Structure formats: structure tokens, C-alpha cells
Coordinates of C-alpha atoms in Angstrom, one line a residue:
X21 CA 0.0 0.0 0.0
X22 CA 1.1 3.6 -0.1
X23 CA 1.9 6.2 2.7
X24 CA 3.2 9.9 2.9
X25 CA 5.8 9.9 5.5
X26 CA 8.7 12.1 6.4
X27 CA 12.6 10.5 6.9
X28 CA 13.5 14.4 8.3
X29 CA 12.3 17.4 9.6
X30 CA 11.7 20.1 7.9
X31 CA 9.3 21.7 5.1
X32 CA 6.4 20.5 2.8
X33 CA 9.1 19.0 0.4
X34 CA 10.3 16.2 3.1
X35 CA 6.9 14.7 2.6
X36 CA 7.3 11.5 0.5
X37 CA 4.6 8.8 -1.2
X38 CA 6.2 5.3 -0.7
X39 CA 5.0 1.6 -0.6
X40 CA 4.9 0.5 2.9
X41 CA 3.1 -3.0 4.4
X42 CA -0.1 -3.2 4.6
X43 CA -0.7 -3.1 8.8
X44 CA -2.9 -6.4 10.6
X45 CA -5.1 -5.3 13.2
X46 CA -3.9 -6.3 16.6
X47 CA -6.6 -7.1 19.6
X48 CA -9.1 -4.3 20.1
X49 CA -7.8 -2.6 16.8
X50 CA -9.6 -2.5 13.4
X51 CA -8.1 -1.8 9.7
X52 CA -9.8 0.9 7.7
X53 CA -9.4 1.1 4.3
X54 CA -8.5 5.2 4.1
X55 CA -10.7 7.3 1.8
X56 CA -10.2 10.8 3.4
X57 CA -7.8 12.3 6.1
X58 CA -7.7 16.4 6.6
X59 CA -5.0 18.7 7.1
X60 CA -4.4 20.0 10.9
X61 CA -2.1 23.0 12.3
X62 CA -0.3 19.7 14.4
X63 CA 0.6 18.3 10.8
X64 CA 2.9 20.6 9.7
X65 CA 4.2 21.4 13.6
X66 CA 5.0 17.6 14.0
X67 CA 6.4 18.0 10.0
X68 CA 8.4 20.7 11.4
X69 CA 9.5 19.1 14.5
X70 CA 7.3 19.3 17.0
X71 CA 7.0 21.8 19.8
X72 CA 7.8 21.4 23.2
X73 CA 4.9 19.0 24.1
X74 CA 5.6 16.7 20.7
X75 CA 8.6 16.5 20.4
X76 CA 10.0 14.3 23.2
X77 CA 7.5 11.4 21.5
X78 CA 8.7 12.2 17.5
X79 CA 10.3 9.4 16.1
X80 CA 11.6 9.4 12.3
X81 CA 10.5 7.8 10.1
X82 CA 7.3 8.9 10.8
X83 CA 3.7 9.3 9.2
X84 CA 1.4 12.4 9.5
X85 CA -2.7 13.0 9.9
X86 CA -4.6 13.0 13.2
X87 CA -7.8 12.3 11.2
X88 CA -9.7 10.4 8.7
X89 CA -12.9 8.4 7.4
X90 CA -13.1 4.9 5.5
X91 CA -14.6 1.7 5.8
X92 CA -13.8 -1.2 8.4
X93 CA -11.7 -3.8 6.0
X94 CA -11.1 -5.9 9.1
X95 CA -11.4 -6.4 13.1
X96 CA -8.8 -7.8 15.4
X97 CA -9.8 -10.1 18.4
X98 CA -12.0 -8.5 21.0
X99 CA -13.6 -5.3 18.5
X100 CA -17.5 -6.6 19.0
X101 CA -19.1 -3.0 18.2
X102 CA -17.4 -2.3 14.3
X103 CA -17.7 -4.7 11.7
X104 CA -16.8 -4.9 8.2
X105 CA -17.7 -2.4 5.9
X106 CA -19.1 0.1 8.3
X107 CA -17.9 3.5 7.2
X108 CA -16.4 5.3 10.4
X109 CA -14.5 8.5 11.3
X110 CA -11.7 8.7 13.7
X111 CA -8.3 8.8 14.8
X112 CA -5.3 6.7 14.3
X113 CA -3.0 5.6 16.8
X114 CA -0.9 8.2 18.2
X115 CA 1.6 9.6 15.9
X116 CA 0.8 6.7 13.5
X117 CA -0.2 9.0 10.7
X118 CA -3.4 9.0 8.6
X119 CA -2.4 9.8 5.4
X120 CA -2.3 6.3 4.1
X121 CA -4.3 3.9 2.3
X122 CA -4.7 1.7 4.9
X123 CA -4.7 2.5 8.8
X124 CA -4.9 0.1 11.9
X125 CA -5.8 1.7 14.7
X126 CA -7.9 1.4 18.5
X127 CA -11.4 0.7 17.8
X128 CA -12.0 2.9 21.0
X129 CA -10.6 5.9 18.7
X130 CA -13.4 5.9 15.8
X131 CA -17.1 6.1 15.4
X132 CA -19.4 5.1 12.8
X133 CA -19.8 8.1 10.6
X134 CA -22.9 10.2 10.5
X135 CA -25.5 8.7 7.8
X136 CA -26.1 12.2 5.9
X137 CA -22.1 12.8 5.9
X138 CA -19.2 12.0 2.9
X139 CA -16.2 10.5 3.6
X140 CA -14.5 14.6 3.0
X141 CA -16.9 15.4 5.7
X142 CA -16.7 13.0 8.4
X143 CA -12.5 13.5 8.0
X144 CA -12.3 17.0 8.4
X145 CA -14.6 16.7 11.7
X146 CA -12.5 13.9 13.8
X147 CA -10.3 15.2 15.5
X148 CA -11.4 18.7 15.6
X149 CA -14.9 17.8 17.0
X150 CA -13.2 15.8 19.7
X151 CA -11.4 18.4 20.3
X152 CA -13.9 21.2 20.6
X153 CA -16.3 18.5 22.6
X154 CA -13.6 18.2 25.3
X155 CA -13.2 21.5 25.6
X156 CA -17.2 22.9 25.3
X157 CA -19.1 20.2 26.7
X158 CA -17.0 18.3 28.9
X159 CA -14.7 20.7 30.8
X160 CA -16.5 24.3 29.8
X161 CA -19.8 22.3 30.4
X162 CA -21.6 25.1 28.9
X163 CA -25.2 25.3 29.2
X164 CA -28.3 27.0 28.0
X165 CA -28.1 30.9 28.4
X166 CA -24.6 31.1 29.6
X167 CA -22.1 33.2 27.6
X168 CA -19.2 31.7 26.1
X169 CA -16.1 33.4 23.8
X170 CA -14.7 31.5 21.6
X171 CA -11.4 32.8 19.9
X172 CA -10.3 31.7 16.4
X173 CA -14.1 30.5 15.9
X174 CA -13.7 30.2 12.2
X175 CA -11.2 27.3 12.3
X176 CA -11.2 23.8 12.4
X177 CA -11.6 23.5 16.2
X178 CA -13.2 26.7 16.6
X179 CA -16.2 26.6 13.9
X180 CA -17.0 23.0 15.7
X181 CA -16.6 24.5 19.1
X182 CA -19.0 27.4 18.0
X183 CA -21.8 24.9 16.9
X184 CA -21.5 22.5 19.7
X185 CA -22.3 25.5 22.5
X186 CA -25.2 26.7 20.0
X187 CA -26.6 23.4 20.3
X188 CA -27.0 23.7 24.2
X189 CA -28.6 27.1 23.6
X190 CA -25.7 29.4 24.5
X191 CA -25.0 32.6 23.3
X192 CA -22.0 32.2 21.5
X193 CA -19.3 34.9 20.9
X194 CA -16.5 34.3 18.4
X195 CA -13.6 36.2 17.7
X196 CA -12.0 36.0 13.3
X197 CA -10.7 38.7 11.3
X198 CA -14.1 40.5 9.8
X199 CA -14.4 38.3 6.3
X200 CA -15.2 35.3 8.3
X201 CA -18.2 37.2 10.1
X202 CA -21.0 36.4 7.3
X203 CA -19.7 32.9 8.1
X204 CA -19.8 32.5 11.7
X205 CA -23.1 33.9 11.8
X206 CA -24.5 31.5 9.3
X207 CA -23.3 28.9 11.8
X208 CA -25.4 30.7 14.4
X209 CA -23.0 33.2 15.9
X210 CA -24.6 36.1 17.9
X211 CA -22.0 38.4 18.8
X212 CA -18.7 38.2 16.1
X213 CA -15.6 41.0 17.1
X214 CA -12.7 41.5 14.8
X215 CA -9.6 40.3 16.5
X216 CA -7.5 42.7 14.8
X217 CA -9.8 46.4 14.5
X218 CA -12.0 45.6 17.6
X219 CA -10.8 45.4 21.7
X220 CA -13.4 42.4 23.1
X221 CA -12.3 43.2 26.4
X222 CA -14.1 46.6 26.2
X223 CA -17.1 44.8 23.9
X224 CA -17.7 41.8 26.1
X225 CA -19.0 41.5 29.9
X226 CA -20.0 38.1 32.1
X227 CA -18.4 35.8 29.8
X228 CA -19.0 32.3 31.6
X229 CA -16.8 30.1 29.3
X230 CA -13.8 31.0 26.8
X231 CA -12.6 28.7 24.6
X232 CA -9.1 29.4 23.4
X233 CA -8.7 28.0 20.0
X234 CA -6.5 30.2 17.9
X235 CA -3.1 29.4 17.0
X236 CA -2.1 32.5 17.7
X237 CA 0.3 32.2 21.4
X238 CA -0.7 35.6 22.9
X239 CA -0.4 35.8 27.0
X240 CA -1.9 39.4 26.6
X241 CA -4.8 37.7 24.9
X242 CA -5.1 35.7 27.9
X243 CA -4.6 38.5 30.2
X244 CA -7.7 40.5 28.6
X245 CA -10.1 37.5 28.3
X246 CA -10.0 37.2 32.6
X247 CA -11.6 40.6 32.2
X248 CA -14.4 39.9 30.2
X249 CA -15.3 36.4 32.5
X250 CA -17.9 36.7 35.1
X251 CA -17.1 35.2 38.7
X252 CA -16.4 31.2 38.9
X253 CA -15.7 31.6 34.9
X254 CA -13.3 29.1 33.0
X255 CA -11.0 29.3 30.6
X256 CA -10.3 26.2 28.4
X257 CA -7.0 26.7 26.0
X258 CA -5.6 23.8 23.1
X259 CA -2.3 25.3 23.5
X260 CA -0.3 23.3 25.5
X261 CA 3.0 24.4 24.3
X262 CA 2.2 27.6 26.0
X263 CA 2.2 27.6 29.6
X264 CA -0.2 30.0 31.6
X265 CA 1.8 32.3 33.1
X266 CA 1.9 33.4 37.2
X267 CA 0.0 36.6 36.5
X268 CA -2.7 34.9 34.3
X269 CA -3.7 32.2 37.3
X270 CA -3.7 35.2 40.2
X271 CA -5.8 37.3 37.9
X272 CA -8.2 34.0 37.8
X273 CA -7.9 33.6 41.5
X274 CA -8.9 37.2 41.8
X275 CA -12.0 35.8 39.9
X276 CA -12.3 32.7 41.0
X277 CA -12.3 31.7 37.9
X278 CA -10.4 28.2 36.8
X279 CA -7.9 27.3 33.7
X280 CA -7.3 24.1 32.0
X281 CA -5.9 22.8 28.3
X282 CA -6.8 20.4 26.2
X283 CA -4.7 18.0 25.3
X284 CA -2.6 14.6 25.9
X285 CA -1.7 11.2 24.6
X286 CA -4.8 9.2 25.6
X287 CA -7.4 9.1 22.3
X288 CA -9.6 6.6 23.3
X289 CA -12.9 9.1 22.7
X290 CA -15.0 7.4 20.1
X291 CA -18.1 7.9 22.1
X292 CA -17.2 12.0 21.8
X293 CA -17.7 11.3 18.1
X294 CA -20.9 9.2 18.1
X295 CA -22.5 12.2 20.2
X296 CA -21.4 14.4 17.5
X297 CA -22.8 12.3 14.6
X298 CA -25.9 12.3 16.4
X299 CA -25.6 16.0 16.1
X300 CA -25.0 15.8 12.3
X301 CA -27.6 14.0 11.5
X302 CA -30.2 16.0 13.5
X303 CA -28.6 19.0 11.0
X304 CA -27.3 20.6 14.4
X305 CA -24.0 20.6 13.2
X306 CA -22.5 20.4 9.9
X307 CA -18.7 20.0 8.7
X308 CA -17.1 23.1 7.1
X309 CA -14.5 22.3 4.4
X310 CA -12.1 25.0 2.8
X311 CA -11.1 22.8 0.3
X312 CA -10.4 19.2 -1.1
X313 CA -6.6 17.9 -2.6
X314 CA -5.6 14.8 -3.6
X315 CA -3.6 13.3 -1.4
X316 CA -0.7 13.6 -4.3
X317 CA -1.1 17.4 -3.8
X318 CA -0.2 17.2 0.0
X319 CA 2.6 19.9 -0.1
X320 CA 0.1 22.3 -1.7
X321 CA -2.2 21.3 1.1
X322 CA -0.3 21.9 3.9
X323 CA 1.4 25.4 2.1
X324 CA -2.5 26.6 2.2
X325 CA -2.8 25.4 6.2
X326 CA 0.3 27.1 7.5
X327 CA -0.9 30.3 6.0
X328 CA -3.0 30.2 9.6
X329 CA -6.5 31.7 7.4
X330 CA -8.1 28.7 6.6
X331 CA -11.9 28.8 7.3
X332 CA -12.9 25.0 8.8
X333 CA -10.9 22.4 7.5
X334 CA -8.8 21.0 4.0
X335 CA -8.9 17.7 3.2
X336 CA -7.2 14.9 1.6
X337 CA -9.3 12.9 -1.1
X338 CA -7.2 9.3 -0.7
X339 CA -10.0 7.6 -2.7
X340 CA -13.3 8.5 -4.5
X341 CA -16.6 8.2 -2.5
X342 CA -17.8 5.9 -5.4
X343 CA -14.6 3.7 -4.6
X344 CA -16.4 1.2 -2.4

């Protein structure tokens, strides 16, 4: 079968197609036969790599991807719940790589896709729904009425993040540069403020949760958000390369307010992704795709990501839907 992996760090060039073995799913594992995988910020940081939290666990050769959708080909001893030909949407092992045409990974790590979803779609929503589910429903445990922030809402994290609180019936406020503002309200924004023209923390009041998703590292960001949360608030942050600083947790202690990031080497969160294809299906939530490559075009693909302004997701085509 054939794989994109890198022998060296460095830029989009180091990314090579060879013929690799095809894997066997072990116990509790199942192989899926890859027909998308997307393009994620960590791709190119692990291509580059790796920042302080990856790169201790980098190992070269190496593949890359953190998502991707196919069909069940096969189920190792112990997988009860997949069998196959079931079309799913997931993540591969850690650091295994998911831009490959075949993929054995933890049955725990994938759902079955969301009926009214193609295989583009259900790839460029793994890992950034689990993502944005962790940090939205699980530790912001946002609710009805409440008030959350979201920063970098028209990314791949972000947009999902945005749509997940809207479908507890928050009042969602997200932060993008003002071309993306037609386009978070479609996806039900109320409030939108222009990260570069605009000061939120003059704008915004009684903020209950913000979610920090932009890939921007800015401890003044951070400094200004504590302003615009309410007492007891909590800040949720992916970026766990970049520490809180000691002024950031006393000015959430003056608050009472609480901090915590996303992030870490356990993936077993399938059932994160069968809430979400619930949501799908019910047309709560819906992917949002910047554009499609062929998996041959991967350079061009991550080029476009790094340029930090792509709205929702880009995707890998590895086969044709009709390919089945």
C-alpha cells in the first residue's frame, strides 16, 4: 500500500509517497481502508519538529494526519461493536499518521460516521470535534443561556466549538478577522468582534466560558479574556505548548475563575464522536471544508494550512466516495 511519510524534519518538500506493508489489526484494533484524512495546524508542527509538548514522542521515520474516514476492511480479536464495511470516522494511533491507504488503529478511537455525511466530511470533523467536545461540553460544560467566547471561531476547532455551544442554547461569541463574520453567523454566531480592528475586552461583559482555539500564542490575549469572565468563569485553551503564566492564574484567583488545556496522549474518545454524529444527523452541526486535494497534492495542502487563514478544514481525497 502507499503512505506519505517524512525520513526528516523540515518543510512540505520532506513529505514522500512510498509503498509501505499493509498493517494487521492487533486485539481491540480494526483496519480501515482510508478514503479521506484532513489537514491539521499539528501536521505541519509535527512535519516541522514538534514543539515542546511533541517533540520528546517524534520518532523518524514517521507518518502524518490525526484524522480520517473509510470503511472497516477488518477487526482484530475483541472489537464486538465495528464490523466490516461500516464507514467510520476517527483517529489513528498516536503519531501513527493518517495519510495512508490503509490505517490500523484502536477501535475505541473511531465512530461510525454520521449517515447524511461523505467520507470529505466526516475526515475533516474527527479530530477537531473531539477536540472542541472536550473542551465545550465536557470541561466548559456550557449550558443554556450562559455566555461563552470563543477565539479563532472560524477554524477547524473553533467553527466545531462554536456549533457545539449553539446546540446547548448558549450565546455564543466568536472572535475572526471581519471576512469570516458572514460565516460564523451562518453557523449561528450572535455576537462576532474583529480580532485585529475591535478590543473584546471593552465589547464583552459576564463571559461564563472561553474557549481558546486560535493558533495565535498571545499571554496578553489571555490576560484580557479574565476581564471579560464573570465570577467562577473558566478558561479552556488547546495550546499546550504555552504555559499559563503566574500573572494569568492570580488574575483567575482574583475571579475565581479556573484554567485548564486540552490536550494529551490518551485518544480513546470514540463515544465523543458518536454524540457528534448524532448531532450531524439531527442537522445541528454540519462539517465546514475550505477545500479538497488529492492526497498527491499534499505539499500544496499543507502550504494553504500554515498560512493560519483557513476557514474550517482541508482535506485529503485518498479515494473516490464511489470507490467502495
Amino acid at each position: 500500500m502507499k503512505a506519505i511519510r517524512i525520513h526528516e524534519f523540515g518543510g512540505p518538500e520532506v513529505m514522500k509517497m512510498e509503498t509501505v506493508a499493509r498493517p494487521v489489526p492487533a486485539a481491540g484494533e480494526i483496519l480501515v481502508k482510508v478514503y479521506a484524512a484532513s489537514v491539521n495546524p499539528a501536521d505541519y508542527v509535527i512535519r516541522e519538529g514538534g514543539n515542546d509538548f511533541l517533540r520528546p514522542y517524534l520518532q523518524l521515520p514517521m507518518g502524518l494526519g490525526i484524522d480520517l474516514a473509510g470503511v472497516v476492511e477488518a477487526v482484530g480479536a475483541g472489537v464486538e461493536n465495528f464490523k466490516p464495511g461500516d464507514r467510520v470516522y476517527g483517529l489513528p494511533n498516536f503519531l501513527d499518521g493518517a495519510y495512508t491507504e490503509y490505517l490500523a488503529a484502536r477501535a475505541t478511537q473511531f465512530a461510525r460516521m454520521p449517515g447524511t455525511a461523505t467520507f470529505n466530511e466526516a475526515a475533516a470533523m474527527a479530530s477537531c470535534a473531539s477536540i472542541a467536545w472536550n473542551g465545550v461540553m465536557e470541561l466548559g460544560n456550557v449550558q443554556a443561556g450562559q455566555r461563552i467566547l470563543i477565539h479563532g471561531a472560524a477554524g477547524g476547532v473553533g467553527n466545531m466549538a462554536l456549533q457545539f455551544a449553539k446546540s446547548r442554547g448558549a450565546y455564543v461569541i466568536g472572535t475572526a478577522s471581519a471576512h469570516n463574520f458572514d460565516f460564523l453567523r451562518s453557523l449561528g454566531a450572535d455576537e462576532v468582534v474583529d480580532y485585529k480592528d475591535e478590543n473584546f475586552e471593552t465589547l464583552l461583559h459576564d463571559v461564563t466560558v472561553v474557549f481558546n482555539a486560535s493558533p495565535v500564542r498571545d499571554a496578553a490575549m489571555r490576560m484580557k479574556s479574565v476581564q471579560v469572565m464573570q465570577e467562577g468563569g473558566i478558561f479552556v485553551c488547546t495550546q499546550v505548548d504555552f504555559p499559563f503564566s503566574e500573572a494569568f492564574i492570580n488574575a483567575l484567583a482574583a475571579k475565581q475563575a479556573t484554567a485548564t488545556f486540552i490536550g494529551g496522549t490518551n485518544l480513546d474518545f470514540g463515544y465523543r464522536l458518536a454524540e457528534v454524529a448524532t448531532l450531524v444527523d439531527e442537522g445541528k452541526v454540519k462539517a465546514v471544508i475550505s477545500k479538497v486535494y488529492p492526497w498527491e497534492e499534499v505539499a500544496a495542502a499543507h502550504r494553504e494550512s500554515e498560512t493560519r487563514h483557513v476557514r474550517g478544514k482541508i482535506v485529503l481525497e485518498i479515494r473516490k466516495e464511489e470507490e467502495i
